[in-house]
Short mmCIF file of N, CA and C in Angstrom, two decimals:
data_model
loop_
_atom_site.label_atom_id
_atom_site.label_comp_id
_atom_site.label_asym_id
_atom_site.label_seq_id
_atom_site.Cartn_x
_atom_site.Cartn_y
_atom_site.Cartn_z
N ASP A 196 -6.55 8.21 -24.39
CA ASP A 196 -6.40 9.70 -24.01
C ASP A 196 -5.49 10.16 -22.53
N ALA A 197 -4.47 10.69 -23.10
CA ALA A 197 -3.64 11.45 -21.92
C ALA A 197 -4.38 12.13 -20.95
N SER A 198 -4.90 12.81 -21.45
CA SER A 198 -5.83 14.04 -20.42
C SER A 198 -6.71 13.02 -19.74
N MET A 199 -7.48 12.32 -19.98
CA MET A 199 -8.34 11.64 -19.14
C MET A 199 -7.45 10.99 -18.23
N ALA A 200 -6.55 9.72 -18.71
CA ALA A 200 -5.81 9.31 -17.71
C ALA A 200 -5.07 10.09 -16.78
N GLU A 201 -4.79 11.44 -16.80
CA GLU A 201 -3.79 12.07 -16.03
C GLU A 201 -4.99 13.28 -15.25
N LYS A 202 -6.14 13.08 -15.36
CA LYS A 202 -7.18 14.10 -14.93
C LYS A 202 -7.35 13.74 -13.25
N VAL A 203 -7.19 14.89 -12.64
CA VAL A 203 -7.09 14.71 -10.88
C VAL A 203 -8.51 15.47 -10.94
N ASP A 204 -8.95 14.97 -9.38
CA ASP A 204 -10.10 15.84 -8.75
C ASP A 204 -9.50 17.15 -8.11
N GLU A 205 -10.33 17.92 -7.19
CA GLU A 205 -9.88 19.05 -6.37
C GLU A 205 -8.57 18.62 -5.16
N ASN A 206 -8.80 17.35 -4.92
CA ASN A 206 -8.03 16.75 -3.93
C ASN A 206 -6.36 16.49 -4.25
N GLY A 207 -6.30 16.57 -5.68
CA GLY A 207 -5.19 15.82 -6.57
C GLY A 207 -5.08 14.59 -6.57
N ARG A 208 -6.07 13.89 -6.21
CA ARG A 208 -6.27 12.29 -6.63
C ARG A 208 -6.76 11.97 -8.12
N LEU A 209 -6.26 11.15 -8.56
CA LEU A 209 -6.88 10.83 -10.07
C LEU A 209 -7.91 10.49 -9.98
N VAL A 210 -8.66 10.90 -11.00
CA VAL A 210 -10.44 10.86 -11.36
C VAL A 210 -10.67 9.42 -11.66
N PHE A 211 -9.74 8.77 -12.58
CA PHE A 211 -9.97 7.43 -12.96
C PHE A 211 -8.81 6.47 -12.66
N GLY A 212 -8.58 6.73 -11.22
CA GLY A 212 -7.29 6.05 -10.60
C GLY A 212 -7.65 4.56 -10.35
N ALA A 213 -8.97 4.19 -10.42
CA ALA A 213 -9.00 2.78 -10.06
C ALA A 213 -8.72 1.74 -11.15
N GLY A 214 -8.25 0.61 -10.42
CA GLY A 214 -8.33 -0.39 -11.53
C GLY A 214 -9.17 -1.64 -11.09
N ASN A 215 -8.90 -2.98 -11.99
CA ASN A 215 -9.62 -3.94 -11.49
C ASN A 215 -8.97 -5.09 -11.41
N ILE A 216 -8.40 -5.69 -10.47
CA ILE A 216 -7.67 -6.88 -10.38
C ILE A 216 -7.94 -8.10 -10.70
N CYS A 217 -9.85 -8.17 -11.02
CA CYS A 217 -10.28 -9.17 -11.36
C CYS A 217 -10.33 -10.41 -10.61
N ASN A 218 -10.49 -9.80 -9.16
CA ASN A 218 -11.41 -10.92 -8.09
C ASN A 218 -12.52 -10.99 -7.93
N HIS A 219 -13.52 -11.65 -8.63
CA HIS A 219 -14.76 -11.58 -8.98
C HIS A 219 -15.33 -12.79 -8.18
N PHE A 220 -16.52 -12.61 -7.66
CA PHE A 220 -17.26 -14.03 -7.04
C PHE A 220 -18.63 -13.90 -8.09
N TYR A 221 -19.04 -14.84 -8.46
CA TYR A 221 -20.20 -14.86 -9.22
C TYR A 221 -21.02 -16.24 -8.96
N THR A 222 -22.34 -16.24 -8.51
CA THR A 222 -22.99 -17.53 -7.92
C THR A 222 -23.31 -18.43 -9.36
N LEU A 223 -23.23 -19.76 -9.42
CA LEU A 223 -23.53 -20.34 -10.65
C LEU A 223 -24.96 -20.26 -10.84
N ASP A 224 -25.86 -19.94 -10.29
CA ASP A 224 -26.96 -19.52 -10.53
C ASP A 224 -27.13 -18.41 -11.80
N PHE A 225 -26.36 -17.21 -11.07
CA PHE A 225 -26.12 -16.01 -11.87
C PHE A 225 -25.70 -16.19 -13.00
N ILE A 226 -24.59 -17.24 -13.04
CA ILE A 226 -23.90 -17.72 -14.55
C ILE A 226 -24.60 -18.42 -15.58
N GLU A 227 -25.59 -19.26 -14.98
CA GLU A 227 -26.30 -20.23 -15.85
C GLU A 227 -27.54 -19.39 -16.14
N LYS A 228 -28.41 -18.71 -15.48
CA LYS A 228 -29.64 -18.13 -15.72
C LYS A 228 -29.64 -16.71 -16.27
N VAL A 229 -28.30 -16.10 -16.18
CA VAL A 229 -28.37 -14.49 -16.61
C VAL A 229 -27.26 -14.76 -17.51
N VAL A 230 -25.96 -14.82 -17.38
CA VAL A 230 -24.57 -14.71 -18.05
C VAL A 230 -24.96 -15.74 -19.43
N VAL A 231 -24.99 -16.80 -19.45
CA VAL A 231 -25.15 -17.50 -20.33
C VAL A 231 -25.93 -16.98 -21.35
N PRO A 232 -27.55 -16.91 -21.04
CA PRO A 232 -28.30 -16.65 -22.09
C PRO A 232 -27.78 -15.13 -23.00
N ASN A 233 -27.26 -14.63 -22.12
CA ASN A 233 -26.88 -12.96 -22.96
C ASN A 233 -25.41 -12.97 -23.47
N MET A 234 -24.58 -13.87 -23.24
CA MET A 234 -23.29 -14.04 -24.01
C MET A 234 -23.20 -13.52 -25.47
N SER A 235 -24.26 -13.64 -26.22
CA SER A 235 -24.08 -13.33 -27.92
C SER A 235 -23.88 -11.57 -27.65
N ASN A 236 -24.45 -10.94 -26.55
CA ASN A 236 -24.58 -9.58 -26.62
C ASN A 236 -23.24 -9.04 -25.71
N MET A 237 -22.02 -9.49 -25.74
CA MET A 237 -21.16 -9.21 -24.98
C MET A 237 -19.96 -9.20 -25.78
N TYR A 238 -19.88 -9.21 -27.17
CA TYR A 238 -18.56 -9.43 -27.56
C TYR A 238 -18.01 -7.93 -28.16
N HIS A 239 -16.88 -7.52 -28.11
CA HIS A 239 -16.46 -6.42 -28.74
C HIS A 239 -15.37 -6.87 -29.65
N VAL A 240 -15.35 -5.98 -30.76
CA VAL A 240 -14.31 -6.27 -31.73
C VAL A 240 -13.06 -5.43 -31.52
N ALA A 241 -12.00 -6.30 -31.71
CA ALA A 241 -10.57 -5.88 -31.20
C ALA A 241 -9.82 -6.05 -32.52
N LYS A 242 -8.99 -4.79 -33.08
CA LYS A 242 -8.17 -5.16 -34.08
C LYS A 242 -6.87 -5.71 -33.28
N LYS A 243 -6.51 -6.50 -34.16
CA LYS A 243 -5.08 -7.16 -33.56
C LYS A 243 -4.01 -7.84 -34.65
N LYS A 244 -2.75 -7.71 -34.06
CA LYS A 244 -1.91 -8.40 -34.87
C LYS A 244 -1.64 -9.94 -34.67
N ILE A 245 -2.24 -10.69 -35.79
CA ILE A 245 -2.47 -12.28 -35.67
C ILE A 245 -1.31 -12.71 -36.45
N PRO A 246 -0.46 -13.61 -35.72
CA PRO A 246 0.33 -14.38 -36.26
C PRO A 246 -0.34 -15.12 -37.49
N TYR A 247 0.47 -15.67 -38.47
CA TYR A 247 0.14 -16.38 -39.61
C TYR A 247 1.12 -17.05 -39.98
N PHE A 248 0.82 -18.42 -40.64
CA PHE A 248 1.89 -19.17 -41.47
C PHE A 248 1.87 -18.90 -42.95
N ASP A 249 3.03 -18.45 -43.18
CA ASP A 249 3.07 -17.88 -44.61
C ASP A 249 3.78 -19.29 -45.57
N GLU A 250 3.11 -19.58 -46.35
CA GLU A 250 3.13 -21.06 -47.22
C GLU A 250 4.49 -20.96 -48.22
N VAL A 251 4.92 -19.81 -48.46
CA VAL A 251 5.93 -19.54 -49.50
C VAL A 251 7.28 -19.50 -48.63
N SER A 252 7.38 -18.97 -47.35
CA SER A 252 8.81 -18.80 -46.88
C SER A 252 8.69 -20.28 -45.56
N LYS A 253 7.33 -20.70 -45.58
CA LYS A 253 7.44 -21.58 -44.48
C LYS A 253 7.79 -21.29 -42.93
N LYS A 254 7.40 -19.98 -42.78
CA LYS A 254 7.61 -19.82 -41.37
C LYS A 254 6.24 -19.00 -40.99
N THR A 255 6.54 -18.85 -39.63
CA THR A 255 5.19 -18.02 -38.82
C THR A 255 5.31 -16.59 -39.13
N VAL A 256 4.60 -15.48 -39.67
CA VAL A 256 4.74 -14.53 -39.76
C VAL A 256 4.33 -13.38 -38.57
N LYS A 257 5.07 -12.75 -37.99
CA LYS A 257 4.23 -11.85 -36.89
C LYS A 257 4.01 -10.41 -37.39
N PRO A 258 3.12 -10.18 -37.63
CA PRO A 258 2.75 -8.68 -38.49
C PRO A 258 3.25 -7.74 -37.51
N THR A 259 3.57 -6.50 -38.12
CA THR A 259 3.54 -5.24 -37.69
C THR A 259 2.58 -3.98 -37.53
N GLU A 260 1.72 -4.63 -38.06
CA GLU A 260 0.26 -3.74 -38.34
C GLU A 260 -0.89 -4.78 -38.07
N ASN A 261 -1.96 -4.22 -37.56
CA ASN A 261 -3.04 -5.08 -37.32
C ASN A 261 -3.70 -5.86 -38.57
N ASN A 262 -3.97 -6.94 -38.71
CA ASN A 262 -4.27 -7.53 -39.93
C ASN A 262 -5.41 -8.60 -39.53
N GLY A 263 -6.25 -8.60 -38.73
CA GLY A 263 -7.47 -9.28 -38.32
C GLY A 263 -8.32 -8.34 -37.17
N ILE A 264 -9.14 -9.16 -37.05
CA ILE A 264 -10.14 -8.87 -35.81
C ILE A 264 -10.54 -10.23 -34.94
N LYS A 265 -10.57 -9.72 -33.74
CA LYS A 265 -10.89 -10.98 -32.42
C LYS A 265 -12.05 -10.59 -31.91
N LEU A 266 -12.94 -11.64 -31.79
CA LEU A 266 -14.00 -10.94 -31.01
C LEU A 266 -13.92 -11.33 -29.51
N GLU A 267 -13.83 -10.32 -28.48
CA GLU A 267 -13.31 -10.49 -27.06
C GLU A 267 -14.91 -9.85 -25.85
N SER A 268 -14.62 -10.81 -25.07
CA SER A 268 -15.45 -10.37 -24.02
C SER A 268 -14.28 -10.72 -22.78
N PHE A 269 -14.92 -9.74 -21.84
CA PHE A 269 -13.99 -9.86 -20.47
C PHE A 269 -15.19 -9.99 -19.14
N ILE A 270 -14.44 -10.47 -18.26
CA ILE A 270 -15.24 -10.88 -17.32
C ILE A 270 -16.28 -9.75 -16.47
N PHE A 271 -15.56 -8.33 -16.76
CA PHE A 271 -16.25 -7.58 -16.14
C PHE A 271 -17.46 -7.12 -17.14
N ASP A 272 -17.86 -7.71 -18.38
CA ASP A 272 -18.88 -7.42 -19.00
C ASP A 272 -20.07 -7.88 -18.44
N VAL A 273 -20.04 -8.79 -17.60
CA VAL A 273 -21.30 -9.19 -16.97
C VAL A 273 -21.40 -8.02 -15.67
N PHE A 274 -21.12 -7.18 -15.25
CA PHE A 274 -21.52 -6.40 -14.50
C PHE A 274 -22.67 -5.66 -14.55
N PRO A 275 -23.07 -5.10 -15.60
CA PRO A 275 -24.51 -4.47 -16.06
C PRO A 275 -25.29 -5.64 -15.94
N LEU A 276 -25.43 -6.74 -16.11
CA LEU A 276 -26.20 -7.80 -15.79
C LEU A 276 -26.68 -8.10 -14.38
N SER A 277 -25.95 -7.73 -13.64
CA SER A 277 -26.12 -8.17 -11.97
C SER A 277 -27.03 -7.35 -11.50
N VAL A 278 -27.72 -7.82 -10.53
CA VAL A 278 -28.74 -7.07 -9.71
C VAL A 278 -28.12 -6.39 -8.39
N ASN A 279 -27.40 -7.51 -7.59
CA ASN A 279 -26.54 -6.94 -6.66
C ASN A 279 -25.23 -7.05 -7.02
N MET A 280 -24.38 -5.83 -6.70
CA MET A 280 -22.81 -5.75 -6.93
C MET A 280 -22.16 -4.94 -6.05
N ALA A 281 -21.12 -5.32 -5.71
CA ALA A 281 -20.48 -4.45 -4.62
C ALA A 281 -18.88 -4.42 -5.05
N MET A 282 -18.28 -3.29 -4.51
CA MET A 282 -16.94 -3.31 -4.82
C MET A 282 -15.98 -2.68 -3.63
N LEU A 283 -14.81 -3.24 -3.58
CA LEU A 283 -13.71 -2.94 -2.62
C LEU A 283 -12.90 -2.07 -3.11
N ASP A 284 -12.66 -0.82 -2.44
CA ASP A 284 -11.57 -0.18 -2.92
C ASP A 284 -10.29 -0.17 -2.21
N VAL A 285 -9.26 -0.69 -2.08
CA VAL A 285 -8.34 -0.91 -1.36
C VAL A 285 -6.88 -0.70 -1.88
N SER A 286 -5.93 -0.16 -0.95
CA SER A 286 -4.74 0.65 -1.23
C SER A 286 -4.08 -0.45 -1.96
N ARG A 287 -3.51 -0.03 -3.25
CA ARG A 287 -2.63 -0.90 -4.10
C ARG A 287 -1.21 -1.48 -3.24
N GLU A 288 -0.84 -0.57 -2.32
CA GLU A 288 0.75 -0.86 -1.51
C GLU A 288 0.15 -1.96 -0.45
N GLU A 289 -0.98 -2.17 -0.19
CA GLU A 289 -1.24 -3.11 0.82
C GLU A 289 -1.88 -4.55 0.57
N GLU A 290 -2.63 -4.13 -0.99
CA GLU A 290 -3.33 -5.51 -1.21
C GLU A 290 -3.27 -6.26 -2.76
N PHE A 291 -2.35 -5.22 -3.52
CA PHE A 291 -2.10 -5.84 -4.81
C PHE A 291 -0.86 -5.74 -5.17
N ALA A 292 -0.08 -6.70 -5.58
CA ALA A 292 1.53 -6.57 -6.13
C ALA A 292 1.24 -7.64 -7.24
N PRO A 293 1.23 -7.21 -8.20
CA PRO A 293 1.11 -8.20 -9.33
C PRO A 293 2.39 -8.40 -9.96
N VAL A 294 2.36 -9.85 -10.26
CA VAL A 294 3.73 -10.13 -11.04
C VAL A 294 3.65 -10.67 -12.44
N LYS A 295 3.57 -9.59 -13.19
CA LYS A 295 3.23 -10.07 -14.76
C LYS A 295 4.25 -9.73 -15.55
N ASN A 296 5.62 -9.13 -15.13
CA ASN A 296 6.62 -8.90 -16.08
C ASN A 296 7.97 -9.64 -15.47
N ALA A 297 9.12 -9.67 -16.49
CA ALA A 297 10.17 -10.20 -15.90
C ALA A 297 10.88 -9.71 -14.70
N PRO A 298 11.83 -10.34 -13.94
CA PRO A 298 12.57 -9.92 -12.93
C PRO A 298 13.45 -9.01 -13.52
N GLY A 299 13.58 -7.78 -12.58
CA GLY A 299 14.56 -6.63 -13.27
C GLY A 299 13.73 -5.44 -13.76
N SER A 300 12.37 -5.99 -14.35
CA SER A 300 11.51 -4.73 -14.60
C SER A 300 11.12 -3.88 -13.61
N SER A 301 10.86 -2.34 -13.85
CA SER A 301 10.77 -1.39 -13.04
C SER A 301 9.13 -1.54 -12.42
N SER A 302 8.41 -2.27 -12.73
CA SER A 302 6.90 -2.48 -12.62
C SER A 302 6.51 -3.91 -12.53
N ASP A 303 5.60 -4.54 -11.45
CA ASP A 303 4.91 -5.50 -11.69
C ASP A 303 5.84 -6.63 -11.85
N SER A 304 6.95 -6.71 -11.13
CA SER A 304 7.83 -8.03 -11.35
C SER A 304 8.08 -8.72 -10.06
N PRO A 305 8.77 -9.95 -10.06
CA PRO A 305 8.93 -10.24 -8.96
C PRO A 305 9.67 -9.46 -7.80
N ASP A 306 10.50 -8.78 -8.29
CA ASP A 306 11.35 -7.78 -7.51
C ASP A 306 10.48 -6.70 -6.87
N THR A 307 9.32 -6.11 -7.70
CA THR A 307 8.52 -5.14 -7.19
C THR A 307 7.70 -5.78 -6.41
N ALA A 308 7.06 -7.02 -6.28
CA ALA A 308 6.10 -7.69 -5.35
C ALA A 308 6.89 -7.93 -4.12
N ARG A 309 8.29 -8.18 -4.05
CA ARG A 309 8.71 -8.48 -3.12
C ARG A 309 9.18 -7.24 -2.17
N SER A 310 9.55 -6.24 -2.90
CA SER A 310 9.78 -4.84 -2.17
C SER A 310 8.35 -4.16 -1.53
N MET A 311 7.05 -4.63 -2.26
CA MET A 311 5.89 -3.99 -1.59
C MET A 311 5.76 -5.05 -0.36
N ILE A 312 5.86 -6.16 -0.24
CA ILE A 312 5.66 -7.19 0.83
C ILE A 312 6.51 -6.45 1.99
N SER A 313 8.02 -6.62 1.74
CA SER A 313 8.83 -6.15 2.65
C SER A 313 8.42 -4.78 3.30
N SER A 314 8.17 -3.63 2.61
CA SER A 314 7.57 -2.32 2.67
C SER A 314 6.50 -2.58 3.65
N LEU A 315 5.74 -3.22 3.56
CA LEU A 315 4.23 -3.59 4.48
C LEU A 315 4.78 -4.15 5.65
N SER A 316 5.55 -5.01 5.35
CA SER A 316 6.11 -5.94 6.77
C SER A 316 6.65 -4.92 7.61
N LYS A 317 7.41 -4.00 7.15
CA LYS A 317 8.23 -3.02 8.09
C LYS A 317 7.21 -1.90 8.58
N GLN A 318 6.24 -1.50 7.57
CA GLN A 318 5.50 -0.76 8.36
C GLN A 318 4.39 -1.21 9.08
N TRP A 319 4.13 -2.35 9.21
CA TRP A 319 3.21 -3.25 10.31
C TRP A 319 4.26 -3.32 11.84
N VAL A 320 5.32 -3.75 11.82
CA VAL A 320 6.27 -3.87 12.64
C VAL A 320 6.35 -2.27 13.54
N LYS A 321 6.40 -1.36 12.84
CA LYS A 321 6.75 0.07 13.31
C LYS A 321 5.49 0.61 14.00
N GLU A 322 4.30 0.23 13.52
CA GLU A 322 2.94 0.84 13.79
C GLU A 322 2.76 -0.32 15.13
N ALA A 323 3.23 -1.45 15.17
CA ALA A 323 3.07 -2.39 16.37
C ALA A 323 3.85 -1.83 17.46
N GLY A 324 4.77 -1.07 17.26
CA GLY A 324 5.77 -0.61 18.24
C GLY A 324 7.18 -0.89 18.06
N GLY A 325 7.35 -1.73 17.23
CA GLY A 325 8.62 -2.42 17.20
C GLY A 325 9.83 -1.15 16.71
N VAL A 326 10.91 -1.42 16.80
CA VAL A 326 11.82 -0.58 16.51
C VAL A 326 13.10 -1.06 15.40
N LEU A 327 12.95 -0.83 14.02
CA LEU A 327 13.89 -1.39 13.15
C LEU A 327 15.28 -0.66 13.31
N ILE A 328 16.10 -1.47 12.96
CA ILE A 328 17.68 -1.32 12.87
C ILE A 328 18.05 -1.62 11.37
N ASP A 329 18.81 -0.68 11.15
CA ASP A 329 19.49 -1.09 9.64
C ASP A 329 18.37 -1.03 8.54
N ASP A 330 17.08 -0.10 8.57
CA ASP A 330 16.20 -0.16 8.00
C ASP A 330 16.35 1.18 6.77
N THR A 331 16.79 0.10 5.41
CA THR A 331 17.15 0.84 4.35
C THR A 331 16.12 0.32 3.35
N ASP A 332 15.96 0.89 2.15
CA ASP A 332 15.34 0.67 0.90
C ASP A 332 15.96 -0.25 -0.12
N GLY A 333 17.18 -0.88 0.47
CA GLY A 333 17.93 -1.57 -0.46
C GLY A 333 17.25 -2.94 -0.43
N ASP A 334 18.17 -3.79 -0.74
CA ASP A 334 17.76 -5.28 -1.27
C ASP A 334 17.40 -6.11 0.19
N ASP A 335 17.67 -5.66 1.34
CA ASP A 335 17.17 -6.21 2.41
C ASP A 335 15.68 -6.43 2.43
N MET A 336 15.36 -7.82 2.22
CA MET A 336 13.88 -8.09 2.40
C MET A 336 13.44 -8.46 3.88
N CYS A 337 12.46 -7.73 4.05
CA CYS A 337 11.82 -8.31 5.38
C CYS A 337 10.44 -8.76 5.22
N GLU A 338 10.11 -9.81 6.10
CA GLU A 338 8.60 -10.29 5.89
C GLU A 338 7.99 -10.73 7.35
N VAL A 339 6.80 -10.57 7.33
CA VAL A 339 6.08 -10.95 8.31
C VAL A 339 5.07 -12.15 7.78
N SER A 340 5.62 -13.03 8.21
CA SER A 340 4.70 -14.37 7.73
C SER A 340 3.34 -14.24 7.78
N PRO A 341 2.51 -14.85 7.01
CA PRO A 341 0.90 -14.76 6.91
C PRO A 341 0.44 -15.74 8.26
N LEU A 342 1.23 -16.50 8.47
CA LEU A 342 1.07 -17.49 9.87
C LEU A 342 0.94 -16.62 11.12
N VAL A 343 1.86 -15.58 11.08
CA VAL A 343 2.12 -14.87 12.18
C VAL A 343 0.59 -13.44 12.05
N SER A 344 0.53 -13.16 10.85
CA SER A 344 -0.32 -12.04 10.79
C SER A 344 -0.74 -11.67 9.47
N TYR A 345 -2.11 -11.61 9.27
CA TYR A 345 -2.48 -11.51 7.89
C TYR A 345 -2.31 -10.17 7.55
N ASP A 346 -2.61 -9.24 8.41
CA ASP A 346 -2.96 -7.83 8.45
C ASP A 346 -2.41 -6.77 9.14
N GLY A 347 -1.14 -7.36 9.84
CA GLY A 347 -0.44 -6.55 10.96
C GLY A 347 -1.10 -6.78 12.20
N GLU A 348 -2.28 -7.64 12.62
CA GLU A 348 -2.57 -7.65 13.84
C GLU A 348 -2.06 -8.78 14.45
N GLY A 349 -1.84 -8.52 15.88
CA GLY A 349 -1.22 -9.49 16.79
C GLY A 349 0.41 -9.53 16.79
N LEU A 350 0.85 -8.22 16.29
CA LEU A 350 2.25 -8.11 16.20
C LEU A 350 2.89 -6.88 17.66
N LYS A 351 1.57 -6.55 18.15
CA LYS A 351 2.37 -5.84 19.23
C LYS A 351 2.79 -6.57 20.32
N GLU A 352 2.03 -7.65 20.65
CA GLU A 352 2.94 -8.55 21.50
C GLU A 352 4.00 -9.21 21.31
N LEU A 353 4.55 -9.19 19.93
CA LEU A 353 5.95 -9.80 19.56
C LEU A 353 6.88 -8.56 19.54
N VAL A 354 6.59 -7.46 19.30
CA VAL A 354 7.58 -6.64 18.81
C VAL A 354 7.80 -5.15 19.24
N GLU A 355 6.51 -4.88 20.34
CA GLU A 355 6.44 -3.66 20.80
C GLU A 355 7.63 -3.43 22.05
N ASN A 356 8.34 -2.18 21.62
CA ASN A 356 9.55 -1.72 22.66
C ASN A 356 10.81 -2.64 22.26
N LYS A 357 10.40 -3.47 21.39
CA LYS A 357 11.83 -4.37 20.86
C LYS A 357 12.53 -3.79 19.78
N THR A 358 13.79 -3.90 19.81
CA THR A 358 14.66 -3.70 18.40
C THR A 358 14.45 -4.76 17.56
N ILE A 359 14.25 -4.76 16.21
CA ILE A 359 14.09 -5.64 15.03
C ILE A 359 15.55 -5.31 14.18
N GLN A 360 16.15 -6.08 14.01
CA GLN A 360 17.32 -6.23 12.98
C GLN A 360 16.82 -6.53 11.77
N CYS A 361 16.94 -5.43 10.63
CA CYS A 361 16.60 -5.76 9.31
C CYS A 361 17.82 -6.43 8.42
N PRO A 362 17.63 -7.15 7.77
CA PRO A 362 16.41 -7.81 7.16
C PRO A 362 15.81 -8.85 8.35
N PHE A 363 14.44 -9.06 8.52
CA PHE A 363 13.68 -9.98 9.49
C PHE A 363 12.88 -10.80 8.66
N SER A 364 12.45 -11.80 9.58
CA SER A 364 11.29 -12.86 8.90
C SER A 364 10.91 -13.18 10.18
N LEU A 365 9.39 -12.85 10.41
CA LEU A 365 8.59 -13.04 11.74
C LEU A 365 7.79 -14.41 11.51
#
């Protein structure tokens, strides 16, 4: 439903703007004693286009309409079973650059992930007092190695009041 997907609060932020990047931690005890005994209650029916082998043409047919059902369950279906649960709300620009589409795609591609890392690296250098030269939004990739800084920390000593030529690798 587009109206729900685009619904905003009084500050203009999406009401349903959070996503789940599926980084979960469960104890083995929880899985064995709570999840496994309750798995039969976790399946959802999903109508799908399921390829099949056609005996007459001797070819695999990829249907254009739903022709079957699958029983699915998702890792987050165990949330209601947990007694202790916590979530982290993080900035996508700083914490999440998925790669699930081909190079050249406008989102979630190797290109967009590199661009996000480059933008974040530039931001860290500026916040640490560095002055960037030739800072464009083009193909020039900039990177702060995780061996140098994991979250922008410790960069002040390296870049404060220094000019840094873009592209750069620290």
